[in-house]
Amino acid sequence: MRFLRFLALELGLRGVVFTLVGTLALVGLYLASIGAPAEQYMKTLGAFWSMVTLNPDFSLETAGFSAGEIISSGAAITFPLALVSLLFLVVIALVGASASASSTYLRTVQGGSKSGGFGAVGGLLASILSAVPLFVGFWLLYGASGMSPSPMLIALVVVALGGLGWDATRFLTLDMKRQIDTTHTLVFSTLGPAVGRALPLPGTVTGYLLNSAAPRFIPYVAGKVPAIIGGVTIAEMVFNFPGLGSTLLDALVNMHTDTLIAAVFVLLAVNALVTFLVKSALFVLYPRWYEKAL
């Protein structure tokens, strides 16, 4: 019964209904902002119906290609790049939080000396990078690599500049440090596990701290997906490749409402899918945290 309630709430209401209603609402606001005539609203509703009923001829208004084909080609570029950026975000957060939390653990629990040097320099460098605007990083990357930089470099710039990586590391570090003085962590540390300075691997102290922080860190990472897609969109405009973000902006500028509908629908669907996956992980692995998140 709980599982059926979960599917109805997360997949049905917060997934399908949110995506469909959100698409109509956002496109309707766009039409209202440009003062579209009434017939344009009816045409848009017809295009929306064709899209949700999977009509293969949905919108042939752009160079003989359907809006679905245009959006699919853009998504095939944007989503892999966003996924790599998300992977970089998680790795940076894990490494930074593990180094900082292990240093605090050694100092407070085992009476080690206060660490400096590399940790302080790394924290200062991360703070400086977080203050650099994203477009400045892309401008420097353009100067170094021209119009065809490596996708890996683009993904790294999206995360390293503008504060995404720094904020994720800070969030996880603070959460892990809060767990150090708790009773369950002190009991675990009596077993004599490795500290885990480089990565919070299973069986290490920082791995144990990460396991305690995971119910909060997983939703946090999911919440950064729209920001990552936004950063990738900036890269698409700077380096002029036809991703989903640049396709959406082109539809706005040229008033291609059919393409706009498809782009907004896909973006909202991605957001709903990420949210559903996160809630599924909480429902299965951390049911008490899922109930708190309702």
Coordinates of C-alpha atoms in Angstrom, one line a residue:
M1 CA 0.0 0.0 0.0
R2 CA 2.9 2.4 0.8
F3 CA 4.5 1.6 -2.5
L4 CA 1.2 2.4 -4.4
R5 CA 0.9 5.6 -2.5
F6 CA 4.5 6.4 -3.4
L7 CA 4.0 5.8 -7.1
A8 CA 0.7 7.9 -7.1
L9 CA 2.3 10.8 -5.3
E10 CA 5.8 10.9 -6.8
L11 CA 5.3 9.5 -10.3
G12 CA 1.8 10.6 -11.0
L13 CA 1.2 13.9 -9.2
R14 CA 4.7 15.3 -8.8
G15 CA 5.9 13.7 -12.1
V16 CA 3.4 13.5 -14.9
V17 CA 1.0 16.1 -13.7
F18 CA 3.7 18.6 -12.7
T19 CA 5.4 18.2 -16.1
L20 CA 2.2 18.6 -18.2
V21 CA 0.7 21.5 -16.2
G22 CA 4.1 23.2 -15.9
T23 CA 4.6 23.1 -19.6
L24 CA 1.2 24.6 -20.4
A25 CA 1.7 27.3 -17.7
L26 CA 5.2 28.4 -18.8
V27 CA 4.3 28.4 -22.5
G28 CA 1.1 30.3 -21.7
L29 CA 3.1 32.9 -19.8
Y30 CA 5.4 33.3 -22.8
L31 CA 2.5 33.8 -25.2
A32 CA 1.0 36.3 -22.8
S33 CA 4.3 38.2 -22.5
I34 CA 4.5 38.6 -26.3
G35 CA 0.8 39.5 -26.7
A36 CA 0.0 36.5 -28.8
P37 CA -3.5 36.5 -30.4
A38 CA -6.2 34.0 -29.3
E39 CA -5.6 31.8 -32.4
Q40 CA -2.0 31.3 -31.3
Y41 CA -3.1 29.9 -28.0
M42 CA -5.4 27.4 -29.9
K43 CA -2.6 26.5 -32.2
T44 CA -0.3 25.9 -29.2
L45 CA -2.8 23.7 -27.5
G46 CA -3.1 21.7 -30.6
A47 CA 0.7 21.3 -30.8
F48 CA 0.8 20.3 -27.1
W49 CA -1.9 17.6 -27.8
S50 CA 0.0 16.3 -30.7
M51 CA 3.2 16.0 -28.6
V52 CA 1.6 14.2 -25.7
T53 CA -0.2 11.8 -28.0
L54 CA 3.1 11.1 -29.7
N55 CA 2.1 12.3 -33.1
P56 CA 5.1 11.6 -35.4
D57 CA 4.4 14.8 -37.4
F58 CA 4.4 17.1 -34.4
S59 CA 5.5 20.5 -35.8
L60 CA 7.3 20.6 -39.1
E61 CA 7.8 24.3 -38.9
T62 CA 11.6 24.4 -38.8
A63 CA 13.5 23.4 -41.9
G64 CA 11.4 20.3 -42.5
F65 CA 12.2 18.8 -39.1
S66 CA 9.7 18.1 -36.4
A67 CA 10.1 19.7 -33.0
G68 CA 10.6 16.3 -31.5
E69 CA 13.6 15.7 -33.8
I70 CA 15.1 19.1 -33.1
I71 CA 14.8 18.6 -29.3
S72 CA 16.1 15.1 -29.4
S73 CA 19.2 16.1 -31.3
G74 CA 19.8 18.9 -28.8
A75 CA 19.1 16.7 -25.8
A76 CA 21.7 14.2 -27.1
I77 CA 24.3 16.9 -26.7
T78 CA 23.1 18.6 -23.5
F79 CA 22.3 15.7 -21.3
P80 CA 25.6 13.7 -21.6
L81 CA 27.5 16.9 -20.9
A82 CA 25.3 17.7 -17.9
L83 CA 25.8 14.1 -16.7
V84 CA 29.6 14.4 -16.9
S85 CA 29.4 17.8 -15.0
L86 CA 27.3 16.1 -12.3
L87 CA 29.9 13.4 -12.0
F88 CA 32.6 16.0 -11.6
L89 CA 30.5 17.8 -9.0
V90 CA 30.1 14.6 -6.9
V91 CA 33.8 13.7 -7.2
I92 CA 35.0 17.2 -6.2
A93 CA 32.6 17.2 -3.2
L94 CA 33.6 13.7 -2.0
V95 CA 37.4 14.5 -2.3
G96 CA 37.1 17.9 -0.6
A97 CA 34.8 16.8 2.1
S98 CA 36.8 13.7 2.9
A99 CA 40.1 15.7 3.2
S100 CA 38.5 18.3 5.4
A101 CA 36.5 15.9 7.6
S102 CA 39.4 13.5 8.1
S103 CA 41.6 16.5 9.2
T104 CA 38.9 17.5 11.7
Y105 CA 38.5 13.9 13.0
L106 CA 42.3 13.5 13.5
R107 CA 42.5 16.8 15.4
T108 CA 39.4 16.5 17.6
V109 CA 39.2 12.8 18.3
Q110 CA 42.7 11.5 18.0
G111 CA 44.4 14.7 19.2
G112 CA 46.5 15.2 16.0
S113 CA 48.0 18.5 15.1
K114 CA 46.1 21.1 13.1
S115 CA 46.6 20.5 9.4
G116 CA 47.6 23.4 7.2
G117 CA 49.6 23.8 4.1
F118 CA 47.9 21.9 1.3
G119 CA 44.4 22.0 2.9
A120 CA 44.5 25.7 3.4
V121 CA 45.8 26.4 0.0
G122 CA 43.2 24.1 -1.6
G123 CA 40.4 25.8 0.3
L124 CA 41.7 29.3 -0.7
L125 CA 41.9 28.2 -4.4
A126 CA 38.4 26.7 -4.3
S127 CA 37.1 30.0 -2.9
I128 CA 38.8 32.0 -5.5
L129 CA 37.5 29.8 -8.3
S130 CA 33.9 29.9 -6.9
A131 CA 34.0 33.7 -7.2
V132 CA 35.0 33.7 -10.9
P133 CA 31.9 34.2 -13.1
L134 CA 31.1 31.2 -15.4
F135 CA 31.3 33.2 -18.6
V136 CA 34.8 34.4 -17.7
G137 CA 35.9 30.8 -17.5
F138 CA 34.4 30.0 -20.9
W139 CA 36.0 33.1 -22.3
L140 CA 39.4 31.9 -21.1
L141 CA 38.7 28.4 -22.4
Y142 CA 37.7 29.9 -25.8
G143 CA 41.0 31.8 -25.8
A144 CA 43.0 28.6 -25.1
S145 CA 41.0 26.1 -27.2
G146 CA 39.0 28.1 -29.8
M147 CA 35.5 27.0 -30.7
S148 CA 36.0 23.3 -30.2
P149 CA 37.2 22.7 -26.6
S150 CA 37.0 19.2 -25.1
P151 CA 33.6 18.3 -23.6
M152 CA 35.5 17.3 -20.4
L153 CA 37.0 20.7 -20.1
I154 CA 33.6 22.3 -20.6
A155 CA 32.1 20.1 -17.9
L156 CA 34.9 20.9 -15.5
V157 CA 34.5 24.6 -16.0
V158 CA 30.8 24.4 -15.4
V159 CA 31.4 22.8 -12.0
A160 CA 34.7 24.4 -10.9
L161 CA 33.7 28.0 -11.6
G162 CA 30.7 29.9 -10.3
G163 CA 30.5 28.2 -7.0
L164 CA 28.9 24.8 -7.8
G165 CA 31.8 22.6 -6.8
W166 CA 32.7 24.8 -3.8
D167 CA 29.1 24.9 -2.5
A168 CA 28.7 21.1 -2.8
T169 CA 32.0 20.5 -1.0
R170 CA 31.0 22.9 1.7
F171 CA 27.6 21.4 2.2
L172 CA 28.9 17.8 2.5
T173 CA 31.9 18.9 4.6
L174 CA 29.7 20.6 7.2
D175 CA 27.3 17.7 7.3
M176 CA 30.1 15.1 7.8
K177 CA 31.8 17.2 10.5
R178 CA 28.5 17.4 12.4
Q179 CA 28.6 13.6 12.6
I180 CA 32.1 13.4 14.1
D181 CA 31.2 14.0 17.8
T182 CA 28.0 11.8 17.7
T183 CA 27.9 8.7 19.8
H184 CA 27.5 6.3 16.8
T185 CA 30.6 7.7 15.1
L186 CA 32.7 7.5 18.3
V187 CA 31.6 3.9 18.7
F188 CA 32.5 3.1 15.1
S189 CA 36.0 4.7 15.6
T190 CA 36.8 2.3 18.4
L191 CA 36.9 -0.5 15.8
G192 CA 40.1 1.1 14.5
P193 CA 39.2 1.7 10.8
A194 CA 41.3 3.7 8.4
V195 CA 40.5 7.5 8.4
G196 CA 40.0 7.8 4.6
R197 CA 41.7 11.1 3.8
A198 CA 41.5 11.0 0.0
L199 CA 38.1 9.4 -0.5
P200 CA 35.3 8.4 1.9
L201 CA 35.6 4.7 1.0
P202 CA 33.4 2.0 2.7
G203 CA 35.0 0.9 5.9
T204 CA 36.8 4.1 6.6
V205 CA 35.8 6.8 9.1
T206 CA 34.9 9.3 6.4
G207 CA 33.0 6.6 4.5
Y208 CA 30.9 6.1 7.7
L209 CA 30.4 9.8 8.0
L210 CA 29.3 10.0 4.3
N211 CA 26.8 7.2 4.9
S212 CA 25.3 9.3 7.7
A213 CA 25.2 12.4 5.5
A214 CA 23.9 10.6 2.3
P215 CA 20.1 11.2 3.0
R216 CA 20.8 14.9 2.9
F217 CA 23.5 15.0 0.2
I218 CA 21.5 13.0 -2.4
P219 CA 18.6 15.5 -2.6
Y220 CA 21.2 18.4 -2.5
V221 CA 23.0 17.0 -5.6
A222 CA 19.7 16.5 -7.4
G223 CA 18.8 20.1 -6.7
K224 CA 21.9 21.2 -8.6
V225 CA 20.8 19.6 -11.9
P226 CA 19.0 22.7 -13.1
A227 CA 22.0 24.8 -12.3
I228 CA 24.3 22.4 -14.2
I229 CA 22.0 22.5 -17.2
G230 CA 22.0 26.3 -17.1
G231 CA 25.8 26.3 -17.1
V232 CA 25.8 23.9 -20.1
T233 CA 23.4 26.3 -21.8
I234 CA 25.9 29.1 -21.4
A235 CA 28.6 26.9 -23.0
E236 CA 26.3 26.2 -25.9
M237 CA 25.9 29.9 -26.6
V238 CA 29.6 30.6 -26.2
F239 CA 30.9 27.8 -28.3
N240 CA 27.9 27.7 -30.7
F241 CA 26.8 24.1 -30.6
P242 CA 23.1 23.1 -30.9
G243 CA 22.3 21.8 -27.5
L244 CA 18.9 21.8 -25.7
G245 CA 19.5 25.2 -24.0
S246 CA 20.4 27.0 -27.2
T247 CA 17.5 25.4 -29.0
L248 CA 15.2 26.7 -26.3
L249 CA 16.6 30.2 -26.6
D250 CA 16.3 30.1 -30.4
A251 CA 12.7 29.1 -30.1
L252 CA 12.1 32.0 -27.8
V253 CA 13.7 34.5 -30.1
N254 CA 12.1 33.2 -33.3
M255 CA 8.7 32.5 -31.6
H256 CA 8.7 28.8 -32.6
T257 CA 6.1 27.8 -30.1
D258 CA 6.1 24.1 -31.1
T259 CA 9.8 23.8 -30.5
L260 CA 9.4 25.8 -27.3
I261 CA 6.7 23.4 -26.0
A262 CA 8.9 20.4 -26.7
A263 CA 12.0 22.0 -25.0
V264 CA 10.1 23.1 -21.9
F265 CA 8.4 19.7 -21.6
V266 CA 11.8 17.9 -21.8
L267 CA 13.4 20.2 -19.3
L268 CA 10.5 19.8 -16.8
A269 CA 10.4 16.1 -17.5
V270 CA 14.1 15.8 -16.7
N271 CA 13.6 17.7 -13.4
A272 CA 10.7 15.5 -12.5
L273 CA 12.7 12.3 -13.4
V274 CA 15.6 13.4 -11.2
T275 CA 13.3 14.2 -8.4
F276 CA 11.5 10.8 -8.8
L277 CA 14.9 8.9 -8.7
V278 CA 16.0 10.8 -5.6
K279 CA 12.7 10.1 -3.8
S280 CA 12.9 6.5 -4.9
A281 CA 16.4 6.2 -3.4
L282 CA 15.1 7.7 -0.1
F283 CA 12.0 5.5 -0.2
V284 CA 14.1 2.3 -0.5
L285 CA 17.3 3.1 1.4
Y286 CA 16.2 5.8 3.9
P287 CA 12.4 5.4 4.4
R288 CA 12.3 7.6 7.5
W289 CA 14.0 10.4 5.6
Y290 CA 11.5 10.0 2.8
E291 CA 8.6 10.5 5.2
K292 CA 10.3 13.6 6.5
A293 CA 10.6 15.0 3.0
L294 CA 6.9 14.8 2.3

